């Protein structure tokens, strides 16, 4: 029996986040611009070193070939010679001594000339290398500027703004082809997301009317004191089912709305938002014997107050509903950390495996239950919270709490 081959390992995730600052030394990151600059400058430096070596060897060879003196004293009765550059040449010397002094002086002058040539050439090469590296850096930035525009547009798209386009101008080269392809992909994605959100919104609106009619009819029948007990019990069951369906429709509407980027932003205090959410969930918490505690400090962000309150309410309600039967607690805190507003909701509860964390944020997913096997909600709370956080440029992170329960952390830019 053939065995199924093991799946290929997932590619490694990047070690840096393009949406976050690059650290105190961004120029140390090996960007394409830095690599091209090093390539251009390095090639110029290698070529300069080779050219300098060839010139030096040719000059040394030329000087060696002219090593023989152009003259030589072979005789005479009185030869008087003085030189300021050859101190070894004097008047009281024999002919042999004089010839040796002249030869040694010429060799010293030749060595000085080669050393002077080498030092001047190295200084010229150093200066030209600095110019070459600066010129290469400037040219690399000019050539790669379209890539920077593509990257900035992609970062804005990550923030749920699919209306952005690169619209790159310039010659019809590979970079323009890449930008045009990226624009076409964004246009198709925008149409797909818009159609999906419109469908969800329209379907949810269309479902509201029959659900409202059903609820009204059920309430009218339940208000009849002469109705049989069996009919009243059935009506209560249908009314609870209808209420659950209404909650599902409202959740879908809110989810479709929160998928869009927040255009109108106002100052909102997370502490006030969390306090309102706690007030709404306090009755349910008291009925379940769950204590709500925590200090909420000032943390003002720019956003939509209704949607931010829905984040806090969903997290607090989940923390209350998925708790221990006795002696449970929920801790809600707000503060400012590292230039970001932070909302933290911690609670006691069942042990949550780390591999189940990501599934909790998927629509209609719950821990160890079927999609429709729970009466604690419709399964959209965490999905809505994540969507609203992303629309505000923030993120939500969950981690298991030691001893059971979860720690939900929402970070939003100030």
XYZ file of C-alpha atoms in Angstrom:
414
model
C 0.000 0.000 0.000
C 1.469 3.304 -1.069
C 2.098 5.857 1.620
C 1.162 9.482 1.245
C 4.249 11.664 0.849
C 4.887 14.126 3.615
C 3.909 17.708 2.802
C 6.673 20.101 1.893
C 7.820 22.279 4.782
C 6.419 25.799 4.825
C 8.809 28.574 3.776
C 10.515 30.412 6.577
C 8.831 33.600 7.690
C 10.724 36.894 7.245
C 12.684 38.021 10.272
C 11.515 41.611 9.926
C 8.053 43.128 9.673
C 7.712 45.592 6.750
C 5.003 47.398 8.574
C 7.171 48.099 11.659
C 10.217 50.403 12.098
C 13.474 48.968 10.862
C 15.396 49.567 14.069
C 17.965 52.202 15.090
C 20.272 51.330 12.169
C 18.086 50.801 9.076
C 21.085 51.161 6.757
C 22.528 47.928 8.165
C 19.693 45.904 6.612
C 20.959 44.316 3.356
C 18.522 46.047 1.019
C 18.761 45.750 -2.755
C 20.026 49.320 -2.915
C 22.866 48.601 -0.494
C 23.751 45.393 -2.337
C 23.782 47.128 -5.720
C 25.906 49.927 -4.272
C 28.396 47.416 -2.885
C 28.393 45.586 -6.214
C 29.023 48.720 -8.287
C 31.591 50.127 -5.867
C 33.266 46.759 -5.373
C 33.627 46.189 -9.109
C 35.126 49.670 -9.531
C 37.494 49.084 -6.622
C 38.665 45.731 -8.026
C 39.135 47.223 -11.483
C 41.072 50.153 -9.984
C 43.344 47.830 -8.002
C 44.053 45.755 -11.096
C 44.780 48.868 -13.175
C 47.044 50.275 -10.469
C 48.931 46.976 -10.219
C 49.473 46.853 -13.984
C 50.711 50.457 -14.086
C 53.049 49.822 -11.160
C 54.505 46.676 -12.727
C 55.002 48.358 -16.093
C 56.701 51.341 -14.449
C 58.955 49.069 -12.380
C 59.861 47.049 -15.479
C 60.686 50.208 -17.424
C 62.907 51.453 -14.637
C 64.683 48.085 -14.352
C 65.379 48.014 -18.054
C 67.091 51.399 -17.706
C 69.138 50.223 -14.745
C 72.496 50.807 -16.478
C 74.103 54.192 -15.809
C 74.299 56.506 -18.813
C 77.932 57.269 -17.972
C 80.857 55.788 -16.064
C 84.148 57.340 -14.936
C 86.948 55.261 -16.334
C 89.925 57.512 -15.748
C 91.191 60.998 -15.276
C 93.516 63.005 -13.120
C 91.144 65.399 -11.433
C 87.368 64.849 -11.275
C 85.338 67.040 -8.935
C 81.622 66.227 -8.552
C 79.112 67.405 -5.925
C 75.433 66.436 -5.601
C 72.642 67.457 -3.200
C 70.553 64.372 -3.988
C 73.385 61.866 -3.707
C 75.193 62.524 -0.417
C 77.445 59.511 -0.993
C 79.259 61.260 -3.826
C 82.267 63.241 -2.632
C 85.450 64.770 -3.969
C 87.935 62.541 -2.120
C 86.941 59.250 -3.763
C 88.563 56.830 -6.101
C 86.974 56.141 -9.465
C 85.534 52.810 -8.305
C 84.107 54.348 -5.160
C 82.554 57.149 -7.192
C 80.914 54.730 -9.648
C 79.461 52.638 -6.799
C 78.089 55.744 -5.103
C 76.429 56.900 -8.309
C 74.866 53.445 -8.879
C 73.517 53.293 -5.330
C 72.105 56.809 -5.622
C 70.269 55.950 -8.844
C 68.735 52.841 -7.232
C 67.525 54.893 -4.248
C 65.994 57.503 -6.556
C 64.268 54.762 -8.564
C 62.780 53.275 -5.369
C 61.604 56.694 -4.212
C 59.942 57.272 -7.572
C 58.084 53.940 -7.434
C 56.975 54.541 -3.844
C 55.775 58.029 -4.722
C 53.879 56.635 -7.736
C 52.242 53.969 -5.568
C 51.214 56.353 -2.774
C 49.776 58.938 -5.164
C 47.909 56.239 -7.098
C 46.440 54.790 -3.902
C 45.226 58.219 -2.809
C 43.643 58.802 -6.213
C 42.055 55.334 -6.114
C 40.655 55.999 -2.635
C 39.099 59.275 -3.694
C 37.639 57.810 -6.860
C 36.281 54.836 -4.861
C 34.372 57.185 -2.534
C 32.956 58.996 -5.561
C 32.088 55.669 -7.220
C 30.270 54.350 -4.132
C 28.309 57.606 -3.739
C 27.445 57.667 -7.448
C 26.458 53.996 -7.334
C 24.239 54.576 -4.300
C 22.506 57.505 -5.997
C 22.005 55.625 -9.250
C 20.775 52.507 -7.441
C 18.213 54.629 -5.597
C 17.064 56.186 -8.856
C 16.762 52.813 -10.590
C 14.989 51.179 -7.630
C 12.624 54.073 -6.851
C 9.730 52.270 -8.636
C 10.210 49.314 -6.307
C 9.921 51.673 -3.336
C 6.638 52.985 -4.707
C 5.385 49.423 -5.171
C 6.387 48.565 -1.591
C 4.637 51.624 -0.120
C 1.470 50.833 -2.043
C 1.582 47.222 -0.874
C 1.893 48.374 2.751
C -1.175 50.579 2.372
C -3.056 47.668 0.833
C -2.140 45.559 3.877
C -4.108 48.091 5.921
C -7.316 46.983 4.074
C -7.178 49.882 1.598
C -7.664 48.126 -1.722
C -8.395 51.379 -3.567
C -4.672 52.225 -3.801
C -2.930 51.914 -7.155
C 0.721 52.283 -8.120
C 0.135 53.918 -11.537
C 3.847 53.879 -12.303
C 5.074 56.234 -15.015
C 8.226 55.763 -17.037
C 9.641 53.526 -19.747
C 7.942 50.259 -20.607
C 10.465 48.068 -18.801
C 10.279 45.151 -16.369
C 9.483 47.379 -13.376
C 6.542 49.043 -15.131
C 5.283 45.633 -16.185
C 5.466 44.487 -12.549
C 3.613 47.602 -11.347
C 0.872 47.213 -13.984
C 0.430 43.551 -13.064
C 0.189 44.512 -9.389
C -2.447 47.154 -10.208
C -4.501 44.607 -12.156
C -4.319 42.181 -9.222
C -5.456 44.906 -6.802
C -8.370 45.794 -9.060
C -9.531 42.178 -9.202
C -9.141 41.803 -5.432
C -11.111 44.995 -4.817
C -13.947 43.804 -7.059
C -13.996 40.399 -5.339
C -13.994 41.844 -1.808
C -16.583 44.467 -2.684
C -18.871 41.852 -4.217
C -18.454 39.601 -1.189
C -19.198 42.366 1.299
C -22.182 43.560 -0.754
C -23.578 40.033 -0.872
C -23.224 39.537 2.875
C -24.758 42.929 3.617
C -27.671 42.447 1.216
C -28.344 38.908 2.400
C -28.256 40.020 6.023
C -30.641 42.902 5.340
C -33.030 40.601 3.466
C -33.018 38.148 6.367
C -33.880 40.801 8.909
C -37.490 41.258 7.739
C -38.687 37.624 7.940
C -36.887 37.154 11.256
C -38.588 40.224 12.689
C -41.965 38.955 11.432
C -41.355 35.534 12.970
C -40.398 37.065 16.307
C -43.532 39.213 16.330
C -45.816 36.275 15.526
C -44.202 34.103 18.181
C -44.487 36.817 20.827
C -48.177 37.305 19.946
C -48.896 33.589 20.314
C -46.943 33.368 23.564
C -48.953 36.271 24.993
C -52.182 34.243 24.625
C -52.997 32.936 28.121
C -55.249 30.206 26.711
C -52.524 28.585 24.623
C -51.647 24.967 25.567
C -48.479 24.355 27.562
C -46.934 22.313 24.754
C -47.527 25.165 22.302
C -46.016 27.698 24.675
C -42.919 25.524 25.152
C -42.562 25.146 21.389
C -43.002 28.901 20.958
C -40.236 29.614 23.488
C -37.903 27.223 21.695
C -38.665 28.815 18.330
C -38.273 32.287 19.830
C -34.802 31.363 21.165
C -33.854 29.951 17.767
C -35.143 33.102 16.057
C -33.151 35.272 18.481
C -30.023 33.296 17.688
C -30.626 33.823 13.972
C -31.041 37.570 14.540
C -27.743 37.647 16.406
C -26.101 35.822 13.509
C -27.463 38.326 10.997
C -26.306 41.268 13.122
C -22.888 39.675 13.448
C -22.605 39.204 9.683
C -23.582 42.821 9.111
C -20.993 44.047 11.596
C -18.353 41.744 10.141
C -19.018 43.043 6.623
C -18.857 46.617 7.893
C -15.644 46.129 9.859
C -13.842 44.628 6.858
C -13.718 48.122 5.346
C -11.121 50.607 6.484
C -12.366 53.149 9.010
C -12.637 56.486 7.181
C -14.119 58.711 9.892
C -11.960 58.652 13.020
C -12.483 60.390 16.339
C -10.625 60.302 19.676
C -11.831 57.287 21.665
C -10.685 56.324 25.178
C -10.227 52.553 25.464
C -10.783 52.779 29.218
C -14.271 54.222 28.659
C -14.984 51.658 25.949
C -13.947 48.807 28.237
C -16.049 50.179 31.116
C -19.157 50.273 28.922
C -18.538 46.698 27.788
C -18.148 45.587 31.408
C -21.422 47.275 32.373
C -23.240 45.372 29.603
C -21.728 42.020 30.611
C -21.946 42.491 34.382
C -25.387 40.921 34.750
C -24.349 37.754 32.934
C -21.121 37.626 34.953
C -23.001 37.872 38.265
C -25.400 35.128 37.232
C -22.443 32.849 36.507
C -20.488 33.842 39.607
C -17.645 35.413 37.626
C -15.794 38.374 39.127
C -14.772 41.216 36.784
C -11.759 43.207 37.924
C -8.774 45.187 36.621
C -7.470 48.748 36.393
C -8.200 50.744 33.255
C -5.851 53.611 32.498
C -6.259 56.390 29.961
C -5.533 55.176 26.400
C -6.923 57.443 23.667
C -6.881 56.219 20.057
C -8.284 57.526 16.783
C -11.129 55.334 15.568
C -14.794 54.417 15.597
C -16.189 54.238 19.134
C -19.031 51.837 18.286
C -16.746 49.298 16.631
C -14.092 49.570 19.350
C -16.767 49.014 21.984
C -17.808 45.891 20.082
C -14.245 44.545 20.382
C -14.265 44.999 24.152
C -17.796 43.616 24.513
C -17.043 40.489 22.467
C -13.868 39.775 24.427
C -15.504 40.342 27.817
C -18.560 38.248 26.921
C -16.366 35.379 25.699
C -14.266 35.598 28.860
C -17.426 35.392 31.013
C -19.140 32.616 29.057
C -16.084 30.371 28.640
C -15.053 30.347 32.295
C -14.875 27.920 35.180
C -18.126 26.959 36.983
C -17.049 28.386 40.350
C -14.595 31.057 41.489
C -13.891 32.397 38.018
C -12.686 35.888 37.227
C -12.142 38.192 34.267
C -9.478 40.906 34.329
C -9.809 43.865 31.947
C -6.985 46.436 31.737
C -6.128 49.321 29.416
C -2.843 51.200 29.192
C -0.325 52.770 26.824
C 2.797 50.747 26.047
C 5.574 51.647 23.603
C 3.472 54.251 21.817
C 0.442 51.980 21.416
C -2.855 51.631 23.251
C -3.298 48.152 24.730
C -6.499 46.420 25.850
C -5.927 43.143 27.719
C -8.719 40.733 28.706
C -7.625 37.734 30.800
C -9.836 35.062 32.288
C -9.892 31.743 34.063
C -11.351 28.851 32.147
C -10.605 25.536 30.474
C -7.107 24.775 29.241
C -6.687 25.890 25.624
C -4.002 24.135 23.541
C -1.652 26.516 21.747
C -2.402 24.916 18.365
C -6.087 25.797 18.737
C -5.509 29.552 19.128
C -5.584 30.453 15.422
C -8.801 28.486 14.861
C -10.640 30.563 17.461
C -10.484 33.633 15.197
C -12.130 31.866 12.257
C -15.877 32.507 11.737
C -18.199 29.931 13.353
C -15.266 28.104 14.994
C -15.234 27.174 18.671
C -12.996 25.146 20.911
C -13.784 21.417 20.803
C -17.349 21.978 19.561
C -19.124 21.685 16.278
C -20.041 24.760 14.291
C -23.588 24.769 15.593
C -23.073 22.868 18.801
C -22.975 25.710 21.309
C -25.559 28.017 22.802
C -22.974 30.558 24.005
C -22.962 32.598 20.802
C -22.995 32.490 17.037
C -19.222 32.031 16.605
C -18.445 35.475 15.138
C -17.205 37.357 18.206
C -13.453 36.905 17.788
C -13.707 37.191 13.992
C -15.397 40.568 14.393
C -12.820 41.657 17.000
C -9.913 40.759 14.694
C -11.549 42.472 11.708
C -12.238 45.687 13.641
C -8.690 45.732 15.043
C -7.218 45.370 11.559
C -9.472 48.128 10.209
C -8.009 50.436 12.889
C -4.442 49.512 11.949
C -3.977 47.321 15.029
C -3.887 43.647 15.821
C -5.262 41.152 18.323
C -3.183 38.390 19.847
C -4.263 35.472 22.008
C -2.187 33.160 24.152
C -3.093 30.392 26.600
C -3.002 31.336 30.243
C -1.136 29.073 32.637
C -3.694 27.096 34.582
C -6.462 27.559 32.018
C -8.152 30.385 30.187
C -6.847 32.919 27.689
C -5.067 36.256 27.581
C -6.430 38.408 24.733
C -4.281 41.437 23.879
C -5.465 44.164 21.489
C -2.903 46.759 20.366
C -3.984 49.898 18.493
C -1.921 52.852 17.239
C -2.382 56.130 19.078
